[in-house]
PDB file of C-alpha atoms in Angstrom:
ATOM      1  CA  MET R   8       7.448  -5.721  15.501  1.00 95.00           C
ATOM      2  CA  LEU R   9       6.361  -7.496  12.366  1.00 97.00           C
ATOM      3  CA  ASN R  10       4.342 -10.136  14.164  1.00 97.00           C
ATOM      4  CA  GLN R  11       2.642  -7.485  16.223  1.00 98.00           C
ATOM      5  CA  ALA R  12       1.809  -5.454  13.120  1.00 98.00           C
ATOM      6  CA  ILE R  13       0.345  -8.512  11.467  1.00 98.00           C
ATOM      7  CA  LYS R  14      -1.830  -9.275  14.536  1.00 98.00           C
ATOM      8  CA  THR R  15      -2.952  -5.614  14.601  1.00 98.00           C
ATOM      9  CA  ALA R  16      -3.872  -5.613  10.907  1.00 98.00           C
ATOM     10  CA  GLU R  17      -5.944  -8.779  11.443  1.00 98.00           C
ATOM     11  CA  GLU R  18      -7.791  -7.246  14.367  1.00 98.00           C
ATOM     12  CA  ALA R  19      -8.556  -4.111  12.406  1.00 98.00           C
ATOM     13  CA  GLY R  20      -9.652  -6.227   9.445  1.00 97.00           C
ATOM     14  CA  GLN R  21     -12.064  -8.203  11.524  1.00 96.00           C
ATOM     15  CA  LYS R  22     -13.597  -4.970  12.820  1.00 94.00           C
ATOM     16  CA  ILE R  23     -13.964  -3.734   9.262  1.00 94.00           C
ATOM     17  CA  LEU R  24     -15.820  -6.876   8.306  1.00 94.00           C
ATOM     18  CA  GLU R  25     -18.422  -6.203  11.026  1.00 92.00           C
ATOM     19  CA  PHE R  26     -19.439  -3.110   9.028  1.00 88.00           C
ATOM     20  CA  TYR R  27     -19.081  -4.812   5.611  1.00 85.00           C
ATOM     21  CA  GLU R  28     -22.453  -6.472   5.483  1.00 79.00           C
ATOM     22  CA  THR R  29     -24.370  -3.479   6.869  1.00 77.00           C
ATOM     23  CA  ASP R  30     -25.835  -0.458   5.174  1.00 64.00           C
ATOM     24  CA  LEU R  31     -22.964   1.981   5.161  1.00 65.00           C
ATOM     25  CA  GLU R  32     -23.179   5.611   5.976  1.00 65.00           C
ATOM     26  CA  VAL R  33     -20.641   7.370   3.737  1.00 65.00           C
ATOM     27  CA  ILE R  34     -19.220  10.799   4.530  1.00 66.00           C
ATOM     28  CA  GLU R  35     -17.322  12.930   1.983  1.00 62.00           C
ATOM     29  CA  LYS R  36     -14.017  14.225   3.269  1.00 61.00           C
ATOM     30  CA  GLU R  37     -12.523  17.613   2.273  1.00 57.00           C
ATOM     31  CA  ASP R  38     -10.693  15.983  -0.712  1.00 57.00           C
ATOM     32  CA  ASP R  39     -13.982  14.370  -1.853  1.00 51.00           C
ATOM     33  CA  SER R  40     -12.761  10.911  -0.865  1.00 62.00           C
ATOM     34  CA  PRO R  41     -15.257   8.685   1.008  1.00 62.00           C
ATOM     35  CA  LEU R  42     -15.084   7.960   4.760  1.00 67.00           C
ATOM     36  CA  THR R  43     -17.055   5.342   6.716  1.00 79.00           C
ATOM     37  CA  LYS R  44     -17.329   4.290  10.346  1.00 84.00           C
ATOM     38  CA  ALA R  45     -15.248   1.260   9.373  1.00 88.00           C
ATOM     39  CA  ASP R  46     -12.282   3.570   8.469  1.00 89.00           C
ATOM     40  CA  LEU R  47     -12.491   5.252  11.862  1.00 91.00           C
ATOM     41  CA  ALA R  48     -12.914   2.022  13.907  1.00 93.00           C
ATOM     42  CA  ALA R  49      -9.840   0.419  12.200  1.00 95.00           C
ATOM     43  CA  HIS R  50      -7.866   3.679  12.708  1.00 96.00           C
ATOM     44  CA  HIS R  51      -8.445   3.602  16.472  1.00 96.00           C
ATOM     45  CA  ILE R  52      -7.563  -0.090  16.800  1.00 98.00           C
ATOM     46  CA  ILE R  53      -4.296   0.313  14.855  1.00 98.00           C
ATOM     47  CA  VAL R  54      -3.114   3.513  16.452  1.00 98.00           C
ATOM     48  CA  ASN R  55      -3.730   2.247  20.007  1.00 98.00           C
ATOM     49  CA  ALA R  56      -1.996  -1.052  19.253  1.00 98.00           C
ATOM     50  CA  LEU R  57       1.071   0.617  17.738  1.00 98.00           C
ATOM     51  CA  LYS R  58       1.394   2.954  20.653  1.00 97.00           C
ATOM     52  CA  GLU R  59       1.472  -0.085  22.930  1.00 97.00           C
ATOM     53  CA  ILE R  60       4.395  -1.572  20.877  1.00 96.00           C
ATOM     54  CA  ASP R  61       6.493   1.528  21.401  1.00 96.00           C
ATOM     55  CA  PRO R  62       4.945   4.766  22.628  1.00 97.00           C
ATOM     56  CA  ASP R  63       7.966   6.729  21.471  1.00 97.00           C
ATOM     57  CA  ILE R  64       7.468   5.890  17.771  1.00 98.00           C
ATOM     58  CA  PRO R  65       5.094   8.434  16.157  1.00 98.00           C
ATOM     59  CA  VAL R  66       2.120   7.226  14.160  1.00 98.00           C
ATOM     60  CA  ILE R  67       0.660   8.885  11.114  1.00 98.00           C
ATOM     61  CA  SER R  68      -2.693   7.552   9.871  1.00 96.00           C
ATOM     62  CA  GLU R  69      -4.780   8.814   6.950  1.00 92.00           C
ATOM     63  CA  GLU R  70      -7.513   9.517   9.474  1.00 90.00           C
ATOM     64  CA  SER R  71      -5.303  11.499  11.885  1.00 91.00           C
ATOM     65  CA  GLY R  72      -3.825  14.074   9.600  1.00 87.00           C
ATOM     66  CA  ILE R  73      -0.252  14.992   8.729  1.00 95.00           C
ATOM     67  CA  PRO R  74       1.936  16.785  11.296  1.00 96.00           C
ATOM     68  CA  ASP R  75       3.827  19.838  10.034  1.00 96.00           C
ATOM     69  CA  TYR R  76       6.976  19.131   8.203  1.00 97.00           C
ATOM     70  CA  GLU R  77       9.030  21.121  10.733  1.00 96.00           C
ATOM     71  CA  GLU R  78       7.842  18.618  13.368  1.00 96.00           C
ATOM     72  CA  ARG R  79       8.478  15.394  11.436  1.00 97.00           C
ATOM     73  CA  LYS R  80      11.422  16.258   9.205  1.00 95.00           C
ATOM     74  CA  ASN R  81      13.931  14.982  11.781  1.00 94.00           C
ATOM     75  CA  TRP R  82      12.014  11.769  12.602  1.00 97.00           C
ATOM     76  CA  ASP R  83      14.126   8.761  12.077  1.00 96.00           C
ATOM     77  CA  THR R  84      11.314   6.214  12.451  1.00 98.00           C
ATOM     78  CA  PHE R  85       7.542   6.344  12.354  1.00 98.00           C
ATOM     79  CA  TRP R  86       4.503   4.246  11.630  1.00 98.00           C
ATOM     80  CA  LEU R  87       2.534   5.115   8.555  1.00 98.00           C
ATOM     81  CA  VAL R  88      -0.984   3.682   8.328  1.00 98.00           C
ATOM     82  CA  ASP R  89      -3.988   3.520   6.011  1.00 96.00           C
ATOM     83  CA  PRO R  90      -6.663   1.845   8.168  1.00 96.00           C
ATOM     84  CA  LEU R  91      -8.899   1.110   5.140  1.00 94.00           C
ATOM     85  CA  ASP R  92      -7.362   1.485   1.736  1.00 93.00           C
ATOM     86  CA  GLY R  93      -9.775   1.161  -1.075  1.00 87.00           C
ATOM     87  CA  THR R  94     -12.813   2.615   0.613  1.00 80.00           C
ATOM     88  CA  LYS R  95     -14.546   2.857  -2.793  1.00 80.00           C
ATOM     89  CA  GLU R  96     -13.963  -0.926  -3.203  1.00 85.00           C
ATOM     90  CA  PHE R  97     -15.311  -1.417   0.305  1.00 84.00           C
ATOM     91  CA  ILE R  98     -18.457   0.538  -0.504  1.00 82.00           C
ATOM     92  CA  LYS R  99     -18.903  -1.443  -3.745  1.00 85.00           C
ATOM     93  CA  LYS R 100     -18.463  -4.658  -1.654  1.00 86.00           C
ATOM     94  CA  ASN R 101     -16.057  -6.217  -4.172  1.00 89.00           C
ATOM     95  CA  GLY R 102     -13.578  -7.394  -1.464  1.00 91.00           C
ATOM     96  CA  GLU R 103     -10.591  -5.445  -2.822  1.00 93.00           C
ATOM     97  CA  PHE R 104      -9.821  -3.276   0.164  1.00 94.00           C
ATOM     98  CA  THR R 105      -6.905  -3.528   2.550  1.00 97.00           C
ATOM     99  CA  VAL R 106      -5.483  -2.643   5.970  1.00 98.00           C
ATOM    100  CA  ASN R 107      -1.988  -1.108   5.531  1.00 98.00           C
ATOM    101  CA  ILE R 108       0.652  -0.734   8.198  1.00 98.00           C
ATOM    102  CA  ALA R 109       4.172   0.337   7.443  1.00 98.00           C
ATOM    103  CA  LEU R 110       7.242   1.219   9.449  1.00 98.00           C
ATOM    104  CA  ILE R 111       9.301   4.020   7.846  1.00 98.00           C
ATOM    105  CA  LYS R 112      13.015   4.572   8.578  1.00 98.00           C
ATOM    106  CA  GLY R 113      14.583   7.515   6.916  1.00 97.00           C
ATOM    107  CA  ASP R 114      12.837   7.879   3.629  1.00 98.00           C
ATOM    108  CA  LYS R 115      11.771   4.246   2.997  1.00 98.00           C
ATOM    109  CA  PRO R 116       9.570   1.507   4.470  1.00 98.00           C
ATOM    110  CA  VAL R 117      11.463  -1.254   6.195  1.00 98.00           C
ATOM    111  CA  LEU R 118       8.343  -3.197   7.261  1.00 98.00           C
ATOM    112  CA  GLY R 119       4.991  -3.562   5.591  1.00 98.00           C
ATOM    113  CA  VAL R 120       1.720  -5.455   6.357  1.00 98.00           C
ATOM    114  CA  VAL R 121      -1.121  -5.479   3.834  1.00 98.00           C
ATOM    115  CA  TYR R 122      -4.186  -7.435   4.894  1.00 98.00           C
ATOM    116  CA  VAL R 123      -7.142  -8.192   2.655  1.00 98.00           C
ATOM    117  CA  PRO R 124      -9.855  -9.006   5.260  1.00 97.00           C
ATOM    118  CA  ALA R 125     -12.648 -10.005   2.896  1.00 95.00           C
ATOM    119  CA  LEU R 126     -10.377 -12.614   1.257  1.00 96.00           C
ATOM    120  CA  ASP R 127      -8.344 -13.455   4.381  1.00 97.00           C
ATOM    121  CA  ILE R 128      -5.095 -12.847   2.453  1.00 98.00           C
ATOM    122  CA  MET R 129      -2.059 -11.380   4.288  1.00 98.00           C
ATOM    123  CA  TYR R 130       0.984  -9.915   2.560  1.00 98.00           C
ATOM    124  CA  TYR R 131       3.829  -8.955   4.809  1.00 98.00           C
ATOM    125  CA  GLY R 132       7.610  -8.289   4.629  1.00 97.00           C
ATOM    126  CA  ASP R 133      10.594  -6.500   6.059  1.00 98.00           C
ATOM    127  CA  ASP R 134      14.221  -5.844   5.370  1.00 97.00           C
ATOM    128  CA  THR R 135      15.419  -8.864   7.240  1.00 96.00           C
ATOM    129  CA  ILE R 136      13.185 -11.792   6.350  1.00 97.00           C
ATOM    130  CA  GLY R 137      11.873 -10.761   2.933  1.00 98.00           C
ATOM    131  CA  SER R 138       8.237 -10.800   1.814  1.00 98.00           C
ATOM    132  CA  TYR R 139       5.508 -13.420   2.197  1.00 98.00           C
ATOM    133  CA  LYS R 140       1.910 -14.157   1.260  1.00 98.00           C
ATOM    134  CA  ARG R 141      -0.475 -16.155   3.468  1.00 98.00           C
ATOM    135  CA  GLU R 142      -3.995 -17.190   2.463  1.00 98.00           C
ATOM    136  CA  GLY R 143      -6.345 -18.248   5.307  1.00 97.00           C
ATOM    137  CA  ASP R 144      -4.696 -20.836   7.461  1.00 95.00           C
ATOM    138  CA  SER R 145      -2.257 -22.025   4.780  1.00 97.00           C
ATOM    139  CA  LYS R 146       1.475 -21.815   5.292  1.00 97.00           C
ATOM    140  CA  ALA R 147       2.918 -18.521   4.172  1.00 98.00           C
ATOM    141  CA  GLU R 148       4.827 -18.572   0.896  1.00 98.00           C
ATOM    142  CA  LYS R 149       7.954 -16.558   0.331  1.00 98.00           C
ATOM    143  CA  LEU R 150       7.671 -14.025  -2.548  1.00 98.00           C
ATOM    144  CA  GLU R 151      10.769 -14.093  -4.806  1.00 97.00           C
ATOM    145  CA  THR R 152      10.200 -12.469  -8.151  1.00 97.00           C
ATOM    146  CA  ASP R 153      12.339 -10.676 -10.784  1.00 96.00           C
ATOM    147  CA  THR R 154      12.010  -7.112 -11.938  1.00 97.00           C
ATOM    148  CA  PHE R 155      10.813  -6.436 -15.447  1.00 97.00           C
ATOM    149  CA  LYS R 156      13.599  -6.308 -18.026  1.00 95.00           C
ATOM    150  CA  ASN R 157      11.578  -5.085 -21.070  1.00 94.00           C
ATOM    151  CA  THR R 158      12.588  -8.005 -23.205  1.00 94.00           C
ATOM    152  CA  GLY R 159       8.927  -8.662 -24.131  1.00 95.00           C
ATOM    153  CA  PRO R 160       5.435  -7.397 -23.481  1.00 97.00           C
ATOM    154  CA  ALA R 161       4.359  -6.574 -19.944  1.00 97.00           C
ATOM    155  CA  ARG R 162       1.256  -7.380 -17.913  1.00 97.00           C
ATOM    156  CA  ILE R 163       0.283  -4.222 -16.160  1.00 97.00           C
ATOM    157  CA  VAL R 164      -1.833  -3.659 -13.033  1.00 96.00           C
ATOM    158  CA  VAL R 165      -4.542  -1.087 -13.527  1.00 92.00           C
ATOM    159  CA  SER R 166      -6.825   0.534 -10.983  1.00 84.00           C
ATOM    160  CA  ARG R 167     -10.397  -0.732 -10.852  1.00 76.00           C
ATOM    161  CA  SER R 168     -11.688   2.580  -9.628  1.00 65.00           C
ATOM    162  CA  HIS R 169      -9.338   5.092 -11.175  1.00 62.00           C
ATOM    163  CA  GLY R 170      -8.971   3.935 -14.793  1.00 56.00           C
ATOM    164  CA  ASP R 171      -6.743   5.889 -17.218  1.00 62.00           C
ATOM    165  CA  ASP R 172      -7.017   5.272 -20.908  1.00 66.00           C
ATOM    166  CA  ASN R 173      -3.667   6.939 -21.497  1.00 83.00           C
ATOM    167  CA  THR R 174      -1.574   4.403 -19.539  1.00 89.00           C
ATOM    168  CA  GLN R 175      -0.809   2.045 -22.468  1.00 90.00           C
ATOM    169  CA  ALA R 176      -0.022   4.958 -24.783  1.00 89.00           C
ATOM    170  CA  GLU R 177       2.357   6.451 -22.222  1.00 91.00           C
ATOM    171  CA  LEU R 178       4.182   3.080 -21.766  1.00 94.00           C
ATOM    172  CA  GLU R 179       4.427   2.626 -25.560  1.00 93.00           C
ATOM    173  CA  LYS R 180       6.239   6.013 -25.682  1.00 92.00           C
ATOM    174  CA  LEU R 181       8.792   4.452 -23.372  1.00 92.00           C
ATOM    175  CA  GLY R 182       9.159   1.403 -25.604  1.00 94.00           C
ATOM    176  CA  ILE R 183       7.081  -0.870 -23.294  1.00 95.00           C
ATOM    177  CA  GLU R 184       4.527  -3.072 -25.030  1.00 95.00           C
ATOM    178  CA  VAL R 185       1.473  -4.140 -22.959  1.00 95.00           C
ATOM    179  CA  SER R 186       0.193  -7.650 -23.359  1.00 96.00           C
ATOM    180  CA  GLU R 187      -2.498  -7.633 -20.587  1.00 94.00           C
ATOM    181  CA  GLU R 188      -4.229  -5.328 -18.131  1.00 94.00           C
ATOM    182  CA  VAL R 189      -4.816  -6.828 -14.671  1.00 95.00           C
ATOM    183  CA  PRO R 190      -7.478  -4.746 -12.796  1.00 93.00           C
ATOM    184  CA  SER R 191      -7.336  -4.474  -9.042  1.00 94.00           C
ATOM    185  CA  GLY R 192      -8.199  -2.223  -6.163  1.00 91.00           C
ATOM    186  CA  SER R 193      -6.274  -0.653  -3.338  1.00 93.00           C
ATOM    187  CA  SER R 194      -2.728  -1.489  -2.429  1.00 96.00           C
ATOM    188  CA  ILE R 195      -3.207  -5.055  -3.739  1.00 97.00           C
ATOM    189  CA  LYS R 196      -1.784  -3.665  -6.999  1.00 97.00           C
ATOM    190  CA  PHE R 197       1.692  -3.542  -5.563  1.00 98.00           C
ATOM    191  CA  CYS R 198       1.346  -7.033  -4.173  1.00 98.00           C
ATOM    192  CA  LEU R 199       0.347  -8.482  -7.519  1.00 98.00           C
ATOM    193  CA  VAL R 200       3.628  -7.253  -8.876  1.00 98.00           C
ATOM    194  CA  ALA R 201       5.494  -8.561  -5.826  1.00 98.00           C
ATOM    195  CA  GLU R 202       4.068 -12.033  -6.323  1.00 98.00           C
ATOM    196  CA  GLY R 203       4.573 -12.180 -10.061  1.00 98.00           C
ATOM    197  CA  LYS R 204       0.938 -11.959 -11.225  1.00 98.00           C
ATOM    198  CA  ALA R 205       1.704  -8.721 -13.024  1.00 98.00           C
ATOM    199  CA  ASP R 206       5.014  -7.250 -14.326  1.00 98.00           C
ATOM    200  CA  LEU R 207       4.411  -3.449 -13.793  1.00 98.00           C
ATOM    201  CA  TYR R 208       2.289  -1.035 -11.940  1.00 97.00           C
ATOM    202  CA  PRO R 209       2.169   2.314 -13.727  1.00 96.00           C
ATOM    203  CA  ARG R 210       0.369   5.020 -11.715  1.00 94.00           C
ATOM    204  CA  LEU R 211      -0.620   8.068 -13.670  1.00 91.00           C
ATOM    205  CA  GLY R 212      -2.810   9.508 -10.940  1.00 88.00           C
ATOM    206  CA  PRO R 213      -2.552  10.926  -7.420  1.00 91.00           C
ATOM    207  CA  THR R 214      -1.625   8.786  -4.382  1.00 95.00           C
ATOM    208  CA  MET R 215      -0.563   9.608  -0.855  1.00 96.00           C
ATOM    209  CA  GLU R 216       2.326   8.072   1.083  1.00 98.00           C
ATOM    210  CA  TRP R 217      -0.060   6.115   3.312  1.00 97.00           C
ATOM    211  CA  ASP R 218      -1.632   4.576   0.217  1.00 97.00           C
ATOM    212  CA  THR R 219       1.618   2.990  -0.926  1.00 98.00           C
ATOM    213  CA  ALA R 220       4.005   2.469   2.034  1.00 98.00           C
ATOM    214  CA  ALA R 221       3.032  -0.915   3.343  1.00 98.00           C
ATOM    215  CA  ALA R 222       2.620  -2.506  -0.090  1.00 98.00           C
ATOM    216  CA  ASP R 223       5.754  -0.857  -1.272  1.00 98.00           C
ATOM    217  CA  ALA R 224       7.660  -2.656   1.451  1.00 98.00           C
ATOM    218  CA  VAL R 225       6.094  -5.991   0.397  1.00 98.00           C
ATOM    219  CA  TYR R 226       7.307  -5.208  -3.175  1.00 98.00           C
ATOM    220  CA  ARG R 227      10.830  -4.054  -2.190  1.00 98.00           C
ATOM    221  CA  TYR R 228      11.594  -7.211  -0.199  1.00 98.00           C
ATOM    222  CA  SER R 229       9.958  -9.713  -2.629  1.00 98.00           C
ATOM    223  CA  THR R 230      13.421 -10.998  -3.711  1.00 96.00           C
ATOM    224  CA  ASN R 231      15.669 -13.797  -2.542  1.00 91.00           C
ATOM    225  CA  SER R 232      18.273 -11.286  -1.255  1.00 85.00           C
ATOM    226  CA  GLY R 233      18.672  -7.512  -0.786  1.00 90.00           C
ATOM    227  CA  GLU R 234      16.017  -5.102  -2.015  1.00 96.00           C
ATOM    228  CA  LYS R 235      14.279  -4.218  -5.231  1.00 98.00           C
ATOM    229  CA  TYR R 236      14.344  -0.649  -6.552  1.00 98.00           C
ATOM    230  CA  SER R 237      11.282   1.423  -5.835  1.00 98.00           C
ATOM    231  CA  PRO R 238      10.783   4.965  -7.087  1.00 97.00           C
ATOM    232  CA  LEU R 239       8.925   6.081  -4.003  1.00 98.00           C
ATOM    233  CA  LYS R 240      10.296   8.063  -1.086  1.00 98.00           C
ATOM    234  CA  TYR R 241       8.618   8.821   2.226  1.00 98.00           C
ATOM    235  CA  ASN R 242       8.315  11.602   4.843  1.00 98.00           C
ATOM    236  CA  LYS R 243       8.531  14.187   2.062  1.00 98.00           C
ATOM    237  CA  GLU R 244       7.567  17.794   2.691  1.00 97.00           C
ATOM    238  CA  THR R 245       4.375  17.026   0.724  1.00 95.00           C
ATOM    239  CA  PHE R 246       2.774  13.613   1.352  1.00 96.00           C
ATOM    240  CA  LYS R 247       1.702  13.354  -2.247  1.00 97.00           C
ATOM    241  CA  ASN R 248       3.499  10.781  -4.374  1.00 97.00           C
ATOM    242  CA  PRO R 249       4.597  11.607  -7.932  1.00 95.00           C
ATOM    243  CA  TYR R 250       3.395   9.487 -10.821  1.00 94.00           C
ATOM    244  CA  PHE R 251       5.379   6.232 -10.812  1.00 96.00           C
ATOM    245  CA  LEU R 252       6.217   3.012 -12.553  1.00 97.00           C
ATOM    246  CA  LEU R 253       6.813   0.107 -10.244  1.00 98.00           C
ATOM    247  CA  GLY R 254       8.530  -3.070 -11.310  1.00 98.00           C
ATOM    248  CA  MET R 255      11.739  -1.933 -13.024  1.00 96.00           C
ATOM    249  CA  ASP R 256      15.327  -1.448 -11.845  1.00 94.00           C
ATOM    250  CA  GLU R 257      15.455   2.219 -12.537  1.00 92.00           C
ATOM    251  CA  PHE R 258      13.511   5.473 -12.258  1.00 90.00           C
ATOM    252  CA  ILE R 259      11.206   6.115 -15.157  1.00 88.00           C
ATOM    253  CA  ASP R 260       9.759   9.606 -15.391  1.00 83.00           C
ATOM    254  CA  LEU R 261       6.005   9.497 -16.050  1.00 83.00           C
ATOM    255  CA  GLU R 262       5.275  13.116 -15.235  1.00 73.00           C
TER     256      GLU R 262
END
């Protein structure tokens, strides 16, 4: 399934790039987030491809809506997709947008693919082989990084489009000193922690499960054995994630 998901993410990414250099028509969704034809085109490519892999596995995409909890609460396995994460970055044309495909079992992602089409960077991982990063045609490199132990200052990932001046202050309350802020867009933020370019990703703002699932899988399995701790759970009654701090071995309450 992983190889098929990687291929599907690449196909969706190439379709997105066809729109990237054009004048974009932007529609505001009900939650005031932007939507473009690229989002919808990628959505159809991914959903159709995943149905071909196994028509019995349900697919939830950001652009298809969320089934009622009564319908999905007993699902053991389902695909969770964000066809174009970082639409604001896509509109700004800064390259920091991604295609996200995750496979959820129970309440966690067991497979995740994060493709950055403008940079031709692929992050992927699952609970059997671990996590990898591939740039262009180069050989994929295994991601094996340690969690943050708070024995010194931390490099933190911050959102390029959703800045929060309170983040450093909140971390200082927890006894975490910040040495550097690493700005990034979309789900790339998780991947920067997974590959060791940042220590922590504190999120003091709203996200949905499809925003995080694929990159969360890349982070969880970016270790030489087993699985890293993640504070996030999936297929909740509400699809909204709580505030979270990614990169440590324990739950840290940011609410």
